[in-house]
């Protein structure tokens, strides 16, 4: 049995080939699902989610995600819910300082938000927003590492 190398390369490595087109399709579906899944505060993270497809020797690689650091924190979790399983404490100050975005108290006449000080916070639970989007978009078995 002989393999037609030119046809094999056209199928697997050509940008117009079916393998690269399928990777593009899965990438678009993953990005759309991730944008639906991710928690939104001001929408900046949602707007930076994208994907790329690279043809490398012997494989086609699709990557999806966001370049923002806090996208990983929302995905994996922080504090007691994250990999270290410890509360978040201040490093250089006596307390953590937050401006509250939800209306706990009324916004002042000058338009300032209420400020909260805390000695520690428990963190946020990760919700695996990108993995869930990829599992929904990909017709093949997906394993998490």
Short mmCIF file of N, CA and C in Angstrom, two decimals:
data_model
loop_
_atom_site.label_atom_id
_atom_site.label_comp_id
_atom_site.label_asym_id
_atom_site.label_seq_id
_atom_site.Cartn_x
_atom_site.Cartn_y
_atom_site.Cartn_z
N UNK A 1 0.84 -1.17 0.00
CA UNK A 1 0.00 0.00 0.00
C UNK A 1 0.89 1.24 0.00
N UNK A 2 0.64 2.12 -0.93
CA UNK A 2 1.40 3.36 -0.99
C UNK A 2 0.49 4.54 -0.67
N UNK A 3 1.07 5.54 -0.07
CA UNK A 3 0.32 6.74 0.29
C UNK A 3 0.75 7.88 -0.62
N UNK A 4 -0.22 8.55 -1.18
CA UNK A 4 0.05 9.71 -2.02
C UNK A 4 0.40 10.87 -1.09
N UNK A 5 1.68 11.20 -1.00
CA UNK A 5 2.16 12.21 -0.05
C UNK A 5 1.59 13.60 -0.35
N UNK A 6 1.45 13.93 -1.60
CA UNK A 6 0.91 15.25 -1.97
C UNK A 6 -0.54 15.38 -1.50
N UNK A 7 -1.33 14.34 -1.69
CA UNK A 7 -2.73 14.36 -1.24
C UNK A 7 -2.82 14.37 0.28
N UNK A 8 -1.93 13.63 0.92
CA UNK A 8 -1.90 13.61 2.38
C UNK A 8 -1.60 15.01 2.94
N UNK A 9 -0.60 15.69 2.36
CA UNK A 9 -0.27 17.05 2.80
C UNK A 9 -1.43 18.01 2.53
N UNK A 10 -2.10 17.85 1.39
CA UNK A 10 -3.23 18.72 1.08
C UNK A 10 -4.35 18.54 2.10
N UNK A 11 -4.60 17.31 2.50
CA UNK A 11 -5.67 17.03 3.45
C UNK A 11 -5.34 17.53 4.85
N UNK A 12 -4.09 17.34 5.28
CA UNK A 12 -3.76 17.60 6.68
C UNK A 12 -3.09 18.94 6.95
N UNK A 13 -2.39 19.51 5.97
CA UNK A 13 -1.59 20.69 6.26
C UNK A 13 -1.95 21.92 5.45
N UNK A 14 -2.74 21.78 4.44
CA UNK A 14 -3.14 22.94 3.64
C UNK A 14 -4.14 23.78 4.43
N UNK A 15 -4.02 25.10 4.41
CA UNK A 15 -5.01 25.95 5.09
C UNK A 15 -6.44 25.75 4.57
N UNK A 16 -6.56 25.26 3.34
CA UNK A 16 -7.89 25.00 2.78
C UNK A 16 -8.30 23.54 2.94
N UNK A 17 -7.44 22.74 3.57
CA UNK A 17 -7.74 21.33 3.75
C UNK A 17 -8.78 21.08 4.83
N UNK A 18 -9.38 19.91 4.81
CA UNK A 18 -10.47 19.61 5.75
C UNK A 18 -10.03 19.54 7.22
N UNK A 19 -8.80 19.16 7.49
CA UNK A 19 -8.35 19.07 8.89
C UNK A 19 -8.22 20.46 9.49
N UNK A 20 -7.61 21.39 8.77
CA UNK A 20 -7.45 22.76 9.26
C UNK A 20 -8.82 23.45 9.35
N UNK A 21 -9.69 23.20 8.38
CA UNK A 21 -11.04 23.79 8.43
C UNK A 21 -11.81 23.28 9.64
N UNK A 22 -11.67 21.99 9.95
CA UNK A 22 -12.35 21.43 11.13
C UNK A 22 -11.79 22.05 12.42
N UNK A 23 -10.47 22.24 12.48
CA UNK A 23 -9.88 22.88 13.65
C UNK A 23 -10.38 24.32 13.78
N UNK A 24 -10.50 25.04 12.69
CA UNK A 24 -11.06 26.41 12.71
C UNK A 24 -12.50 26.40 13.21
N UNK A 25 -13.27 25.45 12.73
CA UNK A 25 -14.68 25.33 13.15
C UNK A 25 -14.79 25.07 14.66
N UNK A 26 -13.98 24.15 15.16
CA UNK A 26 -13.99 23.85 16.59
C UNK A 26 -13.51 25.06 17.38
N UNK A 27 -12.51 25.78 16.86
CA UNK A 27 -12.02 26.98 17.53
C UNK A 27 -13.08 28.06 17.63
N UNK A 28 -13.81 28.30 16.54
CA UNK A 28 -14.88 29.32 16.56
C UNK A 28 -15.98 28.93 17.54
N UNK A 29 -16.36 27.66 17.54
CA UNK A 29 -17.40 27.21 18.47
C UNK A 29 -16.93 27.30 19.91
N UNK A 30 -15.66 27.00 20.16
CA UNK A 30 -15.10 27.10 21.50
C UNK A 30 -15.11 28.55 21.98
N UNK A 31 -14.69 29.47 21.13
CA UNK A 31 -14.68 30.89 21.51
C UNK A 31 -16.09 31.39 21.79
N UNK A 32 -17.03 31.03 20.94
CA UNK A 32 -18.42 31.47 21.16
C UNK A 32 -18.97 30.90 22.48
N UNK A 33 -18.69 29.63 22.76
CA UNK A 33 -19.14 29.03 24.01
C UNK A 33 -18.46 29.64 25.22
N UNK A 34 -17.17 29.93 25.09
CA UNK A 34 -16.43 30.54 26.20
C UNK A 34 -16.96 31.93 26.50
N UNK A 35 -17.31 32.67 25.48
CA UNK A 35 -17.87 34.01 25.70
C UNK A 35 -19.23 33.93 26.39
N UNK A 36 -19.97 32.86 26.13
CA UNK A 36 -21.25 32.67 26.84
C UNK A 36 -21.02 32.22 28.28
N UNK A 37 -19.99 31.41 28.53
CA UNK A 37 -19.76 30.81 29.85
C UNK A 37 -19.08 31.72 30.86
N UNK A 38 -18.19 32.60 30.41
CA UNK A 38 -17.35 33.36 31.34
C UNK A 38 -18.18 34.38 32.12
N UNK A 39 -17.82 34.55 33.40
CA UNK A 39 -18.48 35.56 34.23
C UNK A 39 -18.10 36.95 33.72
N UNK A 40 -19.06 37.85 33.71
CA UNK A 40 -18.83 39.18 33.13
C UNK A 40 -18.96 40.24 34.20
N UNK A 41 -17.97 41.12 34.26
CA UNK A 41 -18.04 42.29 35.13
C UNK A 41 -18.14 43.53 34.25
N UNK A 42 -17.09 43.79 33.49
CA UNK A 42 -17.15 44.93 32.58
C UNK A 42 -17.03 44.51 31.11
N UNK A 43 -16.85 43.23 30.84
CA UNK A 43 -16.82 42.72 29.48
C UNK A 43 -15.45 42.70 28.83
N UNK A 44 -14.41 43.16 29.54
CA UNK A 44 -13.08 43.21 28.93
C UNK A 44 -12.55 41.79 28.66
N UNK A 45 -12.69 40.88 29.62
CA UNK A 45 -12.23 39.51 29.43
C UNK A 45 -12.97 38.86 28.26
N UNK A 46 -14.27 39.03 28.23
CA UNK A 46 -15.07 38.43 27.16
C UNK A 46 -14.61 38.90 25.78
N UNK A 47 -14.24 40.17 25.67
CA UNK A 47 -13.84 40.70 24.36
C UNK A 47 -12.45 40.24 23.93
N UNK A 48 -11.64 39.71 24.85
CA UNK A 48 -10.29 39.27 24.48
C UNK A 48 -10.19 37.78 24.19
N UNK A 49 -11.26 37.03 24.35
CA UNK A 49 -11.22 35.59 24.08
C UNK A 49 -11.12 35.37 22.58
N UNK A 50 -10.13 34.57 22.16
CA UNK A 50 -9.93 34.31 20.73
C UNK A 50 -9.29 32.94 20.54
N UNK A 51 -9.08 32.57 19.29
CA UNK A 51 -8.43 31.29 19.00
C UNK A 51 -7.46 31.46 17.83
N UNK A 52 -6.51 30.55 17.74
CA UNK A 52 -5.58 30.49 16.61
C UNK A 52 -5.43 29.03 16.19
N UNK A 53 -5.14 28.83 14.93
CA UNK A 53 -4.86 27.49 14.41
C UNK A 53 -3.49 27.53 13.76
N UNK A 54 -2.61 26.63 14.16
CA UNK A 54 -1.26 26.56 13.62
C UNK A 54 -1.03 25.18 13.02
N UNK A 55 -0.44 25.17 11.84
CA UNK A 55 -0.07 23.91 11.19
C UNK A 55 1.40 23.67 11.50
N UNK A 56 1.67 22.65 12.29
CA UNK A 56 3.03 22.29 12.70
C UNK A 56 3.41 20.97 12.04
N UNK A 57 4.68 20.63 12.01
CA UNK A 57 5.06 19.35 11.42
C UNK A 57 4.40 18.18 12.16
N UNK A 58 3.57 17.47 11.46
CA UNK A 58 2.93 16.29 12.02
C UNK A 58 1.65 16.53 12.78
N UNK A 59 1.22 17.80 12.96
CA UNK A 59 -0.03 18.05 13.69
C UNK A 59 -0.59 19.43 13.38
N UNK A 60 -1.85 19.55 13.67
CA UNK A 60 -2.55 20.83 13.57
C UNK A 60 -2.94 21.20 14.99
N UNK A 61 -2.60 22.42 15.41
CA UNK A 61 -2.79 22.85 16.79
C UNK A 61 -3.77 24.01 16.83
N UNK A 62 -4.85 23.84 17.62
CA UNK A 62 -5.80 24.93 17.84
C UNK A 62 -5.68 25.36 19.28
N UNK A 63 -5.49 26.67 19.51
CA UNK A 63 -5.42 27.22 20.86
C UNK A 63 -6.52 28.25 21.02
N UNK A 64 -7.17 28.22 22.17
CA UNK A 64 -8.22 29.20 22.48
C UNK A 64 -7.98 29.71 23.89
N UNK A 65 -8.31 30.97 24.12
CA UNK A 65 -8.14 31.53 25.45
C UNK A 65 -8.09 33.03 25.41
N UNK A 66 -7.59 33.60 26.49
CA UNK A 66 -7.47 35.05 26.64
C UNK A 66 -6.08 35.37 27.17
N UNK A 67 -5.49 36.47 26.74
CA UNK A 67 -4.18 36.85 27.25
C UNK A 67 -4.23 37.49 28.65
N UNK A 68 -5.42 37.75 29.18
CA UNK A 68 -5.53 38.40 30.48
C UNK A 68 -5.28 37.42 31.61
N UNK A 69 -4.54 37.86 32.62
CA UNK A 69 -4.19 37.00 33.76
C UNK A 69 -5.42 36.55 34.54
N UNK A 70 -6.36 37.45 34.74
CA UNK A 70 -7.48 37.09 35.60
C UNK A 70 -8.45 36.11 34.94
N UNK A 71 -8.30 35.86 33.65
CA UNK A 71 -9.07 34.80 33.00
C UNK A 71 -8.71 33.45 33.59
N UNK A 72 -7.43 33.23 33.87
CA UNK A 72 -6.98 31.99 34.50
C UNK A 72 -7.52 31.88 35.92
N UNK A 73 -7.56 33.01 36.65
CA UNK A 73 -8.06 32.98 38.02
C UNK A 73 -9.55 32.63 38.03
N UNK A 74 -10.32 33.16 37.09
CA UNK A 74 -11.74 32.82 37.03
C UNK A 74 -11.93 31.36 36.61
N UNK A 75 -11.03 30.85 35.80
CA UNK A 75 -11.11 29.48 35.32
C UNK A 75 -10.74 28.48 36.42
N UNK A 76 -9.61 28.70 37.08
CA UNK A 76 -9.08 27.75 38.06
C UNK A 76 -9.52 28.02 39.49
N UNK A 77 -9.88 29.26 39.80
CA UNK A 77 -10.24 29.62 41.17
C UNK A 77 -9.06 30.21 41.91
N UNK A 78 -9.36 30.94 43.01
CA UNK A 78 -8.32 31.56 43.82
C UNK A 78 -8.61 31.27 45.29
N UNK A 79 -7.65 31.59 46.13
CA UNK A 79 -7.84 31.43 47.56
C UNK A 79 -8.07 29.99 47.95
N UNK A 80 -9.05 29.75 48.84
CA UNK A 80 -9.30 28.38 49.31
C UNK A 80 -9.86 27.50 48.20
N UNK A 81 -10.36 28.11 47.13
CA UNK A 81 -10.91 27.35 46.01
C UNK A 81 -9.87 27.09 44.93
N UNK A 82 -8.71 27.71 45.03
CA UNK A 82 -7.67 27.59 44.01
C UNK A 82 -6.66 26.51 44.33
N UNK A 83 -5.55 26.50 43.61
CA UNK A 83 -4.56 25.44 43.79
C UNK A 83 -3.85 25.45 45.14
N UNK A 84 -3.74 26.63 45.81
CA UNK A 84 -3.02 26.69 47.08
C UNK A 84 -3.92 26.38 48.28
N UNK A 85 -5.22 26.47 48.12
CA UNK A 85 -6.19 26.16 49.18
C UNK A 85 -5.95 26.97 50.46
N UNK A 86 -5.59 28.25 50.31
CA UNK A 86 -5.40 29.14 51.44
C UNK A 86 -6.12 30.46 51.19
N UNK A 87 -6.50 31.13 52.27
CA UNK A 87 -7.15 32.42 52.12
C UNK A 87 -6.15 33.42 51.55
N UNK A 88 -6.66 34.49 50.95
CA UNK A 88 -5.82 35.53 50.38
C UNK A 88 -5.64 36.62 51.43
N UNK A 89 -4.39 36.89 51.77
CA UNK A 89 -4.07 37.92 52.76
C UNK A 89 -3.23 39.01 52.10
N UNK A 90 -3.24 40.22 52.66
CA UNK A 90 -2.42 41.29 52.08
C UNK A 90 -0.93 41.01 52.27
N UNK A 91 -0.12 41.43 51.32
CA UNK A 91 1.32 41.20 51.38
C UNK A 91 2.03 42.43 51.93
N UNK A 92 1.67 43.62 51.45
CA UNK A 92 2.41 44.81 51.84
C UNK A 92 1.58 45.79 52.68
N UNK A 93 0.37 45.46 53.01
CA UNK A 93 -0.47 46.37 53.79
C UNK A 93 -1.10 45.60 54.94
N UNK A 94 -1.84 46.33 55.78
CA UNK A 94 -2.49 45.67 56.91
C UNK A 94 -3.84 45.06 56.51
N UNK A 95 -4.43 45.57 55.43
CA UNK A 95 -5.74 45.08 55.01
C UNK A 95 -5.87 45.17 53.50
N UNK A 96 -6.77 44.37 52.94
CA UNK A 96 -7.12 44.45 51.53
C UNK A 96 -8.19 45.53 51.37
N UNK A 97 -8.16 46.26 50.27
CA UNK A 97 -9.11 47.34 50.04
C UNK A 97 -9.85 47.08 48.73
N UNK A 98 -11.19 47.17 48.78
CA UNK A 98 -12.03 46.94 47.60
C UNK A 98 -13.03 48.06 47.45
N UNK A 99 -13.31 48.43 46.22
CA UNK A 99 -14.47 49.28 45.94
C UNK A 99 -15.60 48.34 45.56
N UNK A 100 -16.71 48.45 46.24
CA UNK A 100 -17.83 47.55 46.02
C UNK A 100 -18.58 47.97 44.75
N UNK A 101 -18.77 47.03 43.84
CA UNK A 101 -19.44 47.35 42.59
C UNK A 101 -20.95 47.19 42.69
N UNK A 102 -21.42 46.20 43.45
CA UNK A 102 -22.85 46.06 43.65
C UNK A 102 -23.31 47.09 44.68
N UNK A 103 -24.56 47.38 44.67
CA UNK A 103 -25.09 48.42 45.54
C UNK A 103 -25.32 47.88 46.95
N UNK A 104 -24.26 47.77 47.74
CA UNK A 104 -24.40 47.42 49.15
C UNK A 104 -24.91 48.65 49.88
N UNK A 105 -24.28 49.75 49.60
CA UNK A 105 -24.72 51.04 50.11
C UNK A 105 -24.98 51.93 48.90
N UNK A 106 -25.51 53.07 49.13
CA UNK A 106 -25.77 53.97 48.01
C UNK A 106 -24.48 54.65 47.57
N UNK A 107 -24.41 54.98 46.31
CA UNK A 107 -23.27 55.72 45.79
C UNK A 107 -23.36 57.14 46.30
N UNK A 108 -22.22 57.68 46.69
CA UNK A 108 -22.22 59.02 47.26
C UNK A 108 -22.56 60.06 46.20
N UNK A 109 -22.77 61.28 46.66
CA UNK A 109 -23.13 62.36 45.75
C UNK A 109 -22.01 62.65 44.76
N UNK A 110 -20.80 62.36 45.14
CA UNK A 110 -19.65 62.59 44.25
C UNK A 110 -19.45 61.43 43.27
N UNK A 111 -20.29 60.41 43.33
CA UNK A 111 -20.20 59.28 42.41
C UNK A 111 -19.21 58.21 42.83
N UNK A 112 -18.77 58.24 44.07
CA UNK A 112 -17.81 57.25 44.56
C UNK A 112 -18.54 56.02 45.06
N UNK A 113 -17.90 54.90 44.89
CA UNK A 113 -18.46 53.64 45.38
C UNK A 113 -18.01 53.41 46.81
N UNK A 114 -18.79 52.64 47.57
CA UNK A 114 -18.37 52.33 48.94
C UNK A 114 -17.08 51.51 48.95
N UNK A 115 -16.24 51.73 49.95
CA UNK A 115 -14.96 51.04 50.08
C UNK A 115 -15.06 50.06 51.24
N UNK A 116 -14.52 48.84 51.03
CA UNK A 116 -14.53 47.80 52.06
C UNK A 116 -13.09 47.40 52.34
N UNK A 117 -12.76 47.22 53.62
CA UNK A 117 -11.44 46.73 54.03
C UNK A 117 -11.61 45.35 54.64
N UNK A 118 -10.68 44.44 54.33
CA UNK A 118 -10.76 43.08 54.86
C UNK A 118 -9.35 42.58 55.21
N UNK A 119 -9.25 41.81 56.28
CA UNK A 119 -7.97 41.22 56.66
C UNK A 119 -7.62 40.04 55.75
N UNK A 120 -8.63 39.35 55.24
CA UNK A 120 -8.41 38.27 54.29
C UNK A 120 -9.72 38.03 53.53
N UNK A 121 -9.61 37.35 52.41
CA UNK A 121 -10.79 36.93 51.64
C UNK A 121 -10.61 35.47 51.27
N UNK A 122 -11.72 34.78 51.08
CA UNK A 122 -11.67 33.35 50.75
C UNK A 122 -11.34 33.09 49.29
N UNK A 123 -11.57 34.04 48.42
CA UNK A 123 -11.30 33.85 47.00
C UNK A 123 -12.56 33.53 46.24
N UNK A 124 -12.40 33.10 44.99
CA UNK A 124 -13.54 32.77 44.14
C UNK A 124 -13.40 31.33 43.65
N UNK A 125 -14.53 30.69 43.43
CA UNK A 125 -14.52 29.34 42.88
C UNK A 125 -14.25 29.41 41.38
N UNK A 126 -13.45 28.50 40.89
CA UNK A 126 -13.23 28.39 39.46
C UNK A 126 -14.40 27.67 38.82
N UNK A 127 -14.72 28.05 37.60
CA UNK A 127 -15.86 27.40 36.96
C UNK A 127 -15.52 26.73 35.63
N UNK A 128 -14.23 26.63 35.30
CA UNK A 128 -13.77 25.90 34.10
C UNK A 128 -14.53 26.34 32.85
N UNK A 129 -14.70 27.64 32.66
CA UNK A 129 -15.50 28.17 31.56
C UNK A 129 -14.94 27.80 30.19
N UNK A 130 -13.62 27.73 30.05
CA UNK A 130 -13.03 27.40 28.75
C UNK A 130 -13.09 25.90 28.46
N UNK A 131 -12.85 25.07 29.47
CA UNK A 131 -12.92 23.62 29.26
C UNK A 131 -14.35 23.20 28.91
N UNK A 132 -15.33 23.78 29.60
CA UNK A 132 -16.72 23.46 29.29
C UNK A 132 -17.07 23.85 27.85
N UNK A 133 -16.59 25.00 27.40
CA UNK A 133 -16.85 25.45 26.03
C UNK A 133 -16.19 24.51 25.03
N UNK A 134 -14.96 24.07 25.31
CA UNK A 134 -14.27 23.17 24.39
C UNK A 134 -14.95 21.81 24.33
N UNK A 135 -15.39 21.30 25.48
CA UNK A 135 -16.09 20.01 25.49
C UNK A 135 -17.39 20.08 24.69
N UNK A 136 -18.09 21.21 24.77
CA UNK A 136 -19.32 21.38 24.01
C UNK A 136 -19.05 21.50 22.52
N UNK A 137 -17.93 22.14 22.15
CA UNK A 137 -17.64 22.42 20.75
C UNK A 137 -16.99 21.24 20.03
N UNK A 138 -16.26 20.43 20.74
CA UNK A 138 -15.46 19.38 20.11
C UNK A 138 -16.24 18.07 20.02
N UNK A 139 -16.35 17.50 18.83
CA UNK A 139 -17.08 16.23 18.69
C UNK A 139 -16.25 15.01 19.11
N UNK A 140 -14.99 15.23 19.44
CA UNK A 140 -14.10 14.13 19.80
C UNK A 140 -13.99 14.04 21.33
N UNK A 141 -13.51 12.91 21.87
CA UNK A 141 -13.33 12.81 23.33
C UNK A 141 -12.31 13.84 23.82
N UNK A 142 -12.64 14.48 24.93
CA UNK A 142 -11.76 15.50 25.51
C UNK A 142 -11.39 15.04 26.92
N UNK A 143 -10.11 15.08 27.25
CA UNK A 143 -9.68 14.74 28.60
C UNK A 143 -9.02 15.96 29.22
N UNK A 144 -9.24 16.10 30.50
CA UNK A 144 -8.64 17.21 31.24
C UNK A 144 -7.41 16.71 31.95
N UNK A 145 -6.36 17.53 31.96
CA UNK A 145 -5.15 17.13 32.67
C UNK A 145 -5.14 17.74 34.02
#
